[in-house]
PDB file of C-alpha atoms in Angstrom:
ATOM      1  CA  MET F 160       0.000   0.000   0.000  1.00 40.00           C
ATOM      2  CA  ALA F 161       2.757   2.422   0.967  1.00 41.00           C
ATOM      3  CA  ALA F 162       4.681   1.540  -2.189  1.00 41.00           C
ATOM      4  CA  THR F 163       1.610   2.282  -4.311  1.00 41.00           C
ATOM      5  CA  VAL F 164       1.098   5.691  -2.723  1.00 37.00           C
ATOM      6  CA  LEU F 165       4.816   6.479  -3.048  1.00 36.00           C
ATOM      7  CA  ALA F 166       4.885   5.538  -6.712  1.00 39.00           C
ATOM      8  CA  SER F 167       1.876   7.703  -7.450  1.00 39.00           C
ATOM      9  CA  THR F 168       3.512  10.781  -5.904  1.00 38.00           C
ATOM     10  CA  ILE F 169       6.679  10.636  -8.016  1.00 37.00           C
ATOM     11  CA  VAL F 170       6.210  12.549 -11.283  1.00 39.00           C
ATOM     12  CA  PRO F 171       8.715  12.132 -14.132  1.00 42.00           C
ATOM     13  CA  ALA F 172      10.259  15.500 -14.907  1.00 41.00           C
ATOM     14  CA  GLY F 173       9.950  16.942 -18.370  1.00 41.00           C
ATOM     15  CA  LEU F 174       7.247  14.575 -19.678  1.00 39.00           C
ATOM     16  CA  ARG F 175       4.570  17.209 -20.061  1.00 40.00           C
ATOM     17  CA  GLY F 176       4.349  18.282 -23.671  1.00 41.00           C
ATOM     18  CA  ALA F 177       7.566  16.462 -24.590  1.00 40.00           C
ATOM     19  CA  SER F 178       8.042  13.904 -27.309  1.00 40.00           C
ATOM     20  CA  LEU F 179       9.850  10.618 -26.724  1.00 40.00           C
ATOM     21  CA  ALA F 180      10.591  10.142 -30.412  1.00 39.00           C
ATOM     22  CA  SER F 181      14.316  10.562 -29.908  1.00 41.00           C
ATOM     23  CA  CYS F 182      14.458   7.556 -27.543  1.00 44.00           C
ATOM     24  CA  SER F 183      14.662   4.232 -29.330  1.00 47.00           C
ATOM     25  CA  GLY F 184      11.746   1.871 -28.685  1.00 47.00           C
ATOM     26  CA  ARG F 185       9.487   2.235 -25.691  1.00 47.00           C
ATOM     27  CA  PRO F 186      10.465   4.730 -22.992  1.00 46.00           C
ATOM     28  CA  ASP F 187      12.664   3.120 -20.336  1.00 48.00           C
ATOM     29  CA  ILE F 188      11.172   4.074 -16.980  1.00 42.00           C
ATOM     30  CA  SER F 189      14.429   3.298 -15.193  1.00 44.00           C
ATOM     31  CA  ARG F 190      16.187   6.082 -17.147  1.00 45.00           C
ATOM     32  CA  LEU F 191      13.607   8.819 -16.541  1.00 42.00           C
ATOM     33  CA  SER F 192      14.504  11.713 -14.247  1.00 41.00           C
ATOM     34  CA  TYR F 193      12.331  12.288 -11.218  1.00 38.00           C
ATOM     35  CA  THR F 194      11.720  15.454  -9.287  1.00 39.00           C
ATOM     36  CA  SER F 195      11.178  13.741  -5.924  1.00 39.00           C
ATOM     37  CA  PHE F 196      13.938  12.870  -3.450  1.00 40.00           C
ATOM     38  CA  GLY F 197      16.700  14.412  -5.606  1.00 43.00           C
ATOM     39  CA  ALA F 198      17.143  11.276  -7.734  1.00 40.00           C
ATOM     40  CA  PRO F 199      19.893  11.389 -10.388  1.00 47.00           C
ATOM     41  CA  LYS F 200      18.792  12.527 -13.826  1.00 46.00           C
ATOM     42  CA  TYR F 201      19.550  10.340 -16.838  1.00 46.00           C
ATOM     43  CA  THR F 202      17.507  12.224 -19.441  1.00 48.00           C
ATOM     44  CA  ARG F 203      18.450  15.411 -21.237  1.00 51.00           C
ATOM     45  CA  ARG F 204      16.168  17.779 -23.094  1.00 50.00           C
ATOM     46  CA  ALA F 205      17.255  18.078 -26.712  1.00 46.00           C
ATOM     47  CA  ALA F 206      16.464  20.800 -29.244  1.00 48.00           C
ATOM     48  CA  GLY F 207      12.776  21.051 -30.109  1.00 48.00           C
ATOM     49  CA  GLY F 208      11.556  20.004 -26.666  1.00 49.00           C
ATOM     50  CA  SER F 209      12.156  16.255 -27.109  1.00 45.00           C
ATOM     51  CA  ILE F 210      13.834  14.092 -24.472  1.00 49.00           C
ATOM     52  CA  ARG F 211      17.041  12.259 -25.365  1.00 52.00           C
ATOM     53  CA  CYS F 212      17.906   9.116 -23.396  1.00 51.00           C
ATOM     54  CA  GLU F 213      21.348   9.439 -21.852  1.00 59.00           C
ATOM     55  CA  GLY F 214      23.269   6.786 -19.932  1.00 82.00           C
ATOM     56  CA  ILE F 215      25.723   7.196 -17.085  1.00 85.00           C
ATOM     57  CA  ARG F 216      28.725   6.843 -19.402  1.00 80.00           C
ATOM     58  CA  GLU F 217      27.527   9.656 -21.674  1.00 85.00           C
ATOM     59  CA  THR F 218      26.893  11.882 -18.658  1.00 87.00           C
ATOM     60  CA  VAL F 219      30.402  11.286 -17.268  1.00 85.00           C
ATOM     61  CA  ASP F 220      31.996  11.822 -20.700  1.00 85.00           C
ATOM     62  CA  ARG F 221      30.175  15.103 -21.156  1.00 85.00           C
ATOM     63  CA  ALA F 222      31.374  16.347 -17.746  1.00 88.00           C
ATOM     64  CA  THR F 223      34.997  15.163 -17.800  1.00 91.00           C
ATOM     65  CA  LYS F 224      36.163  14.245 -21.299  1.00 90.00           C
ATOM     66  CA  LYS F 225      38.089  16.546 -23.632  1.00 89.00           C
ATOM     67  CA  GLU F 226      38.749  15.536 -27.219  1.00 90.00           C
ATOM     68  CA  ILE F 227      42.421  15.936 -28.165  1.00 93.00           C
ATOM     69  CA  SER F 228      42.935  16.520 -31.873  1.00 93.00           C
ATOM     70  CA  LYS F 229      45.957  15.655 -33.972  1.00 94.00           C
ATOM     71  CA  GLU F 230      46.497  19.358 -34.650  1.00 95.00           C
ATOM     72  CA  GLU F 231      46.780  20.082 -30.916  1.00 94.00           C
ATOM     73  CA  ILE F 232      49.295  17.260 -30.486  1.00 94.00           C
ATOM     74  CA  LEU F 233      51.408  18.479 -33.419  1.00 93.00           C
ATOM     75  CA  GLN F 234      51.342  22.047 -32.097  1.00 94.00           C
ATOM     76  CA  ASN F 235      52.471  20.900 -28.626  1.00 92.00           C
ATOM     77  CA  GLN F 236      55.144  18.741 -30.238  1.00 92.00           C
ATOM     78  CA  GLU F 237      56.571  21.782 -32.028  1.00 92.00           C
ATOM     79  CA  THR F 238      56.346  24.303 -29.176  1.00 93.00           C
ATOM     80  CA  ASN F 239      56.980  22.234 -26.040  1.00 91.00           C
ATOM     81  CA  GLU F 240      60.697  22.109 -25.251  1.00 88.00           C
ATOM     82  CA  SER F 241      60.372  18.790 -23.420  1.00 87.00           C
ATOM     83  CA  GLU F 242      59.073  17.207 -26.644  1.00 91.00           C
ATOM     84  CA  LYS F 243      62.108  18.289 -28.676  1.00 87.00           C
ATOM     85  CA  GLN F 244      64.469  15.930 -26.866  1.00 87.00           C
ATOM     86  CA  SER F 245      64.302  13.136 -24.319  1.00 83.00           C
ATOM     87  CA  VAL F 246      65.667  13.258 -20.787  1.00 75.00           C
ATOM     88  CA  PHE F 247      68.818  11.620 -22.158  1.00 81.00           C
ATOM     89  CA  GLY F 248      69.212  14.314 -24.836  1.00 83.00           C
ATOM     90  CA  ALA F 249      68.121  12.187 -27.812  1.00 87.00           C
ATOM     91  CA  VAL F 250      66.013  13.876 -30.501  1.00 89.00           C
ATOM     92  CA  PRO F 251      62.725  12.077 -31.287  1.00 91.00           C
ATOM     93  CA  LYS F 252      62.670  10.484 -34.736  1.00 90.00           C
ATOM     94  CA  SER F 253      59.743   8.988 -36.590  1.00 89.00           C
ATOM     95  CA  GLY F 254      59.798   5.206 -36.537  1.00 86.00           C
ATOM     96  CA  SER F 255      62.581   4.968 -33.961  1.00 86.00           C
ATOM     97  CA  PHE F 256      62.455   2.695 -30.919  1.00 86.00           C
ATOM     98  CA  TYR F 257      63.151   5.553 -28.486  1.00 88.00           C
ATOM     99  CA  PRO F 258      62.347   8.368 -28.343  1.00 90.00           C
ATOM    100  CA  ARG F 259      59.317   8.610 -30.618  1.00 93.00           C
ATOM    101  CA  PRO F 260      57.584  11.869 -31.569  1.00 94.00           C
ATOM    102  CA  GLU F 261      54.549  12.692 -29.434  1.00 93.00           C
ATOM    103  CA  VAL F 262      52.146  12.169 -32.332  1.00 94.00           C
ATOM    104  CA  GLU F 263      53.358   8.555 -32.695  1.00 94.00           C
ATOM    105  CA  ARG F 264      53.303   7.527 -29.046  1.00 93.00           C
ATOM    106  CA  ARG F 265      49.992   9.079 -28.006  1.00 94.00           C
ATOM    107  CA  PRO F 266      46.939   6.741 -27.938  1.00 94.00           C
ATOM    108  CA  GLU F 267      44.848   9.338 -29.794  1.00 94.00           C
ATOM    109  CA  THR F 268      47.035   9.391 -32.908  1.00 95.00           C
ATOM    110  CA  GLY F 269      49.666   6.663 -32.573  1.00 93.00           C
ATOM    111  CA  GLU F 270      49.589   2.908 -32.787  1.00 92.00           C
ATOM    112  CA  LYS F 271      47.231   1.333 -30.256  1.00 92.00           C
ATOM    113  CA  SER F 272      48.957  -2.032 -29.936  1.00 93.00           C
ATOM    114  CA  ILE F 273      50.082  -3.458 -26.583  1.00 93.00           C
ATOM    115  CA  GLY F 274      53.709  -3.241 -27.714  1.00 92.00           C
ATOM    116  CA  SER F 275      53.417   0.452 -28.536  1.00 93.00           C
ATOM    117  CA  LEU F 276      51.547   1.370 -25.354  1.00 95.00           C
ATOM    118  CA  PHE F 277      54.000  -0.554 -23.147  1.00 95.00           C
ATOM    119  CA  ALA F 278      57.121   0.733 -24.890  1.00 93.00           C
ATOM    120  CA  PHE F 279      59.693   2.636 -22.827  1.00 90.00           C
ATOM    121  CA  ASP F 280      58.132   5.961 -23.871  1.00 91.00           C
ATOM    122  CA  GLY F 281      54.590   4.556 -24.165  1.00 93.00           C
ATOM    123  CA  ALA F 282      51.536   5.798 -22.307  1.00 93.00           C
ATOM    124  CA  ALA F 283      51.023   2.726 -20.107  1.00 95.00           C
ATOM    125  CA  PRO F 284      54.170   2.141 -17.973  1.00 95.00           C
ATOM    126  CA  GLU F 285      54.291   5.432 -16.079  1.00 95.00           C
ATOM    127  CA  THR F 286      50.522   5.563 -15.675  1.00 96.00           C
ATOM    128  CA  ILE F 287      50.207   2.038 -14.255  1.00 96.00           C
ATOM    129  CA  ASN F 288      53.347   2.225 -12.106  1.00 95.00           C
ATOM    130  CA  GLY F 289      52.306   5.611 -10.716  1.00 96.00           C
ATOM    131  CA  ARG F 290      48.835   4.383  -9.780  1.00 96.00           C
ATOM    132  CA  LEU F 291      50.237   1.252  -8.152  1.00 94.00           C
ATOM    133  CA  ALA F 292      52.738   3.368  -6.195  1.00 95.00           C
ATOM    134  CA  MET F 293      50.025   5.746  -4.972  1.00 95.00           C
ATOM    135  CA  VAL F 294      47.907   2.825  -3.781  1.00 93.00           C
ATOM    136  CA  GLY F 295      51.003   1.137  -2.331  1.00 91.00           C
ATOM    137  CA  ILE F 296      52.196   4.090  -0.256  1.00 92.00           C
ATOM    138  CA  VAL F 297      48.727   4.591   1.269  1.00 92.00           C
ATOM    139  CA  TRP F 298      48.366   0.862   1.890  1.00 89.00           C
ATOM    140  CA  ALA F 299      51.839   0.719   3.496  1.00 89.00           C
ATOM    141  CA  ALA F 300      51.030   3.578   5.878  1.00 90.00           C
ATOM    142  CA  ILE F 301      47.735   2.051   7.016  1.00 90.00           C
ATOM    143  CA  ALA F 302      48.983  -1.551   7.195  1.00 88.00           C
ATOM    144  CA  GLU F 303      52.161  -0.650   9.098  1.00 89.00           C
ATOM    145  CA  LYS F 304      50.150   1.276  11.680  1.00 89.00           C
ATOM    146  CA  MET F 305      47.738  -1.639  12.100  1.00 87.00           C
ATOM    147  CA  SER F 306      50.175  -4.559  12.017  1.00 86.00           C
ATOM    148  CA  GLY F 307      53.544  -3.103  13.031  1.00 89.00           C
ATOM    149  CA  LEU F 308      55.194  -4.981  10.139  1.00 89.00           C
ATOM    150  CA  THR F 309      57.453  -3.623   7.410  1.00 90.00           C
ATOM    151  CA  VAL F 310      56.380  -3.769   3.769  1.00 90.00           C
ATOM    152  CA  PHE F 311      58.722  -6.716   3.150  1.00 88.00           C
ATOM    153  CA  ASP F 312      57.280  -8.635   6.102  1.00 87.00           C
ATOM    154  CA  GLN F 313      53.731  -7.930   4.958  1.00 84.00           C
ATOM    155  CA  LEU F 314      54.475  -9.164   1.442  1.00 82.00           C
ATOM    156  CA  TYR F 315      56.668 -12.195   2.025  1.00 80.00           C
ATOM    157  CA  THR F 316      56.758 -13.191   5.695  1.00 78.00           C
ATOM    158  CA  GLN F 317      53.076 -12.862   6.500  1.00 71.00           C
ATOM    159  CA  GLY F 318      52.027 -13.635   2.935  1.00 65.00           C
ATOM    160  CA  THR F 319      48.598 -11.978   2.817  1.00 73.00           C
ATOM    161  CA  GLY F 320      49.969  -8.696   1.465  1.00 74.00           C
ATOM    162  CA  LEU F 321      51.411 -10.456  -1.556  1.00 75.00           C
ATOM    163  CA  VAL F 322      48.022 -12.018  -2.310  1.00 81.00           C
ATOM    164  CA  TYR F 323      46.325  -8.608  -2.221  1.00 82.00           C
ATOM    165  CA  TYR F 324      49.045  -7.106  -4.418  1.00 80.00           C
ATOM    166  CA  VAL F 325      48.780  -9.874  -7.034  1.00 82.00           C
ATOM    167  CA  ALA F 326      44.997  -9.388  -7.093  1.00 87.00           C
ATOM    168  CA  LEU F 327      45.233  -5.590  -7.356  1.00 88.00           C
ATOM    169  CA  LEU F 328      47.895  -5.442 -10.086  1.00 89.00           C
ATOM    170  CA  PRO F 329      45.789  -6.801 -12.993  1.00 92.00           C
ATOM    171  CA  LEU F 330      42.771  -4.699 -11.963  1.00 94.00           C
ATOM    172  CA  ILE F 331      44.692  -1.410 -12.085  1.00 93.00           C
ATOM    173  CA  ALA F 332      46.525  -2.461 -15.260  1.00 93.00           C
ATOM    174  CA  TYR F 333      43.257  -3.403 -16.984  1.00 95.00           C
ATOM    175  CA  ALA F 334      41.457  -0.227 -15.920  1.00 94.00           C
ATOM    176  CA  SER F 335      44.394   1.848 -17.191  1.00 95.00           C
ATOM    177  CA  ILE F 336      45.010   0.113 -20.512  1.00 95.00           C
ATOM    178  CA  VAL F 337      41.416  -0.180 -21.802  1.00 95.00           C
ATOM    179  CA  PRO F 338      40.920   3.588 -22.415  1.00 94.00           C
ATOM    180  CA  MET F 339      44.306   3.713 -24.176  1.00 95.00           C
ATOM    181  CA  LEU F 340      43.346   0.851 -26.487  1.00 95.00           C
ATOM    182  CA  ASN F 341      40.256   2.902 -27.319  1.00 93.00           C
ATOM    183  CA  GLY F 342      42.412   5.893 -28.272  1.00 94.00           C
ATOM    184  CA  GLU F 343      42.135   7.917 -25.064  1.00 94.00           C
ATOM    185  CA  SER F 344      45.085   9.145 -23.017  1.00 93.00           C
ATOM    186  CA  THR F 345      44.952  10.327 -19.412  1.00 93.00           C
ATOM    187  CA  ASP F 346      45.154  13.937 -20.671  1.00 94.00           C
ATOM    188  CA  ALA F 347      41.661  13.549 -22.141  1.00 93.00           C
ATOM    189  CA  ARG F 348      40.059  13.525 -18.675  1.00 92.00           C
ATOM    190  CA  ARG F 349      39.836  16.151 -15.970  1.00 90.00           C
ATOM    191  CA  SER F 350      37.458  17.045 -13.174  1.00 89.00           C
ATOM    192  CA  GLY F 351      38.317  20.078 -11.086  1.00 88.00           C
ATOM    193  CA  PRO F 352      41.754  19.542  -9.489  1.00 90.00           C
ATOM    194  CA  PHE F 353      41.912  15.950 -10.768  1.00 92.00           C
ATOM    195  CA  THR F 354      44.007  16.358 -13.912  1.00 94.00           C
ATOM    196  CA  ALA F 355      46.458  14.141 -15.779  1.00 93.00           C
ATOM    197  CA  ARG F 356      49.325  16.468 -14.845  1.00 93.00           C
ATOM    198  CA  ALA F 357      48.473  16.217 -11.137  1.00 95.00           C
ATOM    199  CA  GLU F 358      48.225  12.424 -11.406  1.00 96.00           C
ATOM    200  CA  ARG F 359      51.609  12.179 -13.136  1.00 95.00           C
ATOM    201  CA  TRP F 360      53.378  14.232 -10.468  1.00 96.00           C
ATOM    202  CA  ASN F 361      51.635  12.436  -7.611  1.00 97.00           C
ATOM    203  CA  GLY F 362      52.517   9.114  -9.224  1.00 97.00           C
ATOM    204  CA  ARG F 363      56.183  10.090  -9.649  1.00 96.00           C
ATOM    205  CA  LEU F 364      56.418  11.246  -6.044  1.00 97.00           C
ATOM    206  CA  ALA F 365      54.701   8.055  -4.889  1.00 97.00           C
ATOM    207  CA  MET F 366      57.138   5.878  -6.859  1.00 97.00           C
ATOM    208  CA  ILE F 367      60.126   7.685  -5.339  1.00 97.00           C
ATOM    209  CA  GLY F 368      58.506   7.557  -1.904  1.00 96.00           C
ATOM    210  CA  PHE F 369      57.671   3.853  -2.074  1.00 95.00           C
ATOM    211  CA  LEU F 370      61.196   2.958  -3.205  1.00 95.00           C
ATOM    212  CA  SER F 371      62.651   5.124  -0.430  1.00 95.00           C
ATOM    213  CA  LEU F 372      60.351   3.392   2.055  1.00 95.00           C
ATOM    214  CA  LEU F 373      61.609  -0.061   1.020  1.00 93.00           C
ATOM    215  CA  LEU F 374      65.269   0.979   1.187  1.00 95.00           C
ATOM    216  CA  THR F 375      64.885   2.746   4.537  1.00 95.00           C
ATOM    217  CA  GLU F 376      63.115  -0.214   6.140  1.00 93.00           C
ATOM    218  CA  ASN F 377      65.796  -2.537   4.792  1.00 91.00           C
ATOM    219  CA  PHE F 378      68.451  -0.543   6.679  1.00 93.00           C
ATOM    220  CA  ILE F 379      66.615   0.140   9.949  1.00 92.00           C
ATOM    221  CA  HIS F 380      64.736  -3.201  10.059  1.00 90.00           C
ATOM    222  CA  ALA F 381      61.611  -1.489  11.357  1.00 91.00           C
ATOM    223  CA  PRO F 382      58.390  -0.083   9.849  1.00 92.00           C
ATOM    224  CA  VAL F 383      58.886   3.610   9.051  1.00 92.00           C
ATOM    225  CA  PHE F 384      55.298   4.721   9.700  1.00 91.00           C
ATOM    226  CA  THR F 385      55.290   3.057  13.134  1.00 87.00           C
ATOM    227  CA  LYS F 386      58.751   4.210  14.188  1.00 82.00           C
ATOM    228  CA  PHE F 387      58.657   7.839  13.073  1.00 79.00           C
ATOM    229  CA  PHE F 388      54.950   8.781  12.904  1.00 75.00           C
TER     230      PHE F 388
END
């Protein structure tokens, strides 16, 4: 009885005087927006007053995704000093193993094979390693406080940490590589302060920090986060 009364009080927003011709087939009630209780809206009013069905993926893409054109990549390649030579001083050459020009190594314009993405200057290695390091440094801090064990002890002596790591590695790798195989780099997404540049720097700092943590604990034979914090 209560469910019947509740259902009758919820009125789909935007249905009055609007055509559902732009939605394929019968209208999907689960995708309609409702005015009651602040429910999320999955419909969008198109030109002419009709309602266009829009899924969660389209909504997220519209809010966070930026299309990167080949012209923008070529312009950055010509004007950005860091693109004119590698960190070792080598000049990028088309078709070379390393370093490759930006237009050839980017997922948007370059080859989208696993070999290309996982090359030394490919899009995947730094992205995946940085994300694993960020997760690892947070996990190390929490686990050391809770268990009083070093990272090495958690991974190899106790054993459970290694199981979690082996389970987490393919998940992060898969979630990182799928957008690249579809021609999308990390620079194509941003939401407020969450940008590809911020992720790269946080990932680099996390990689340095995690390596420093392992080396320090190897010398002092004690968990850093328990001993010093």
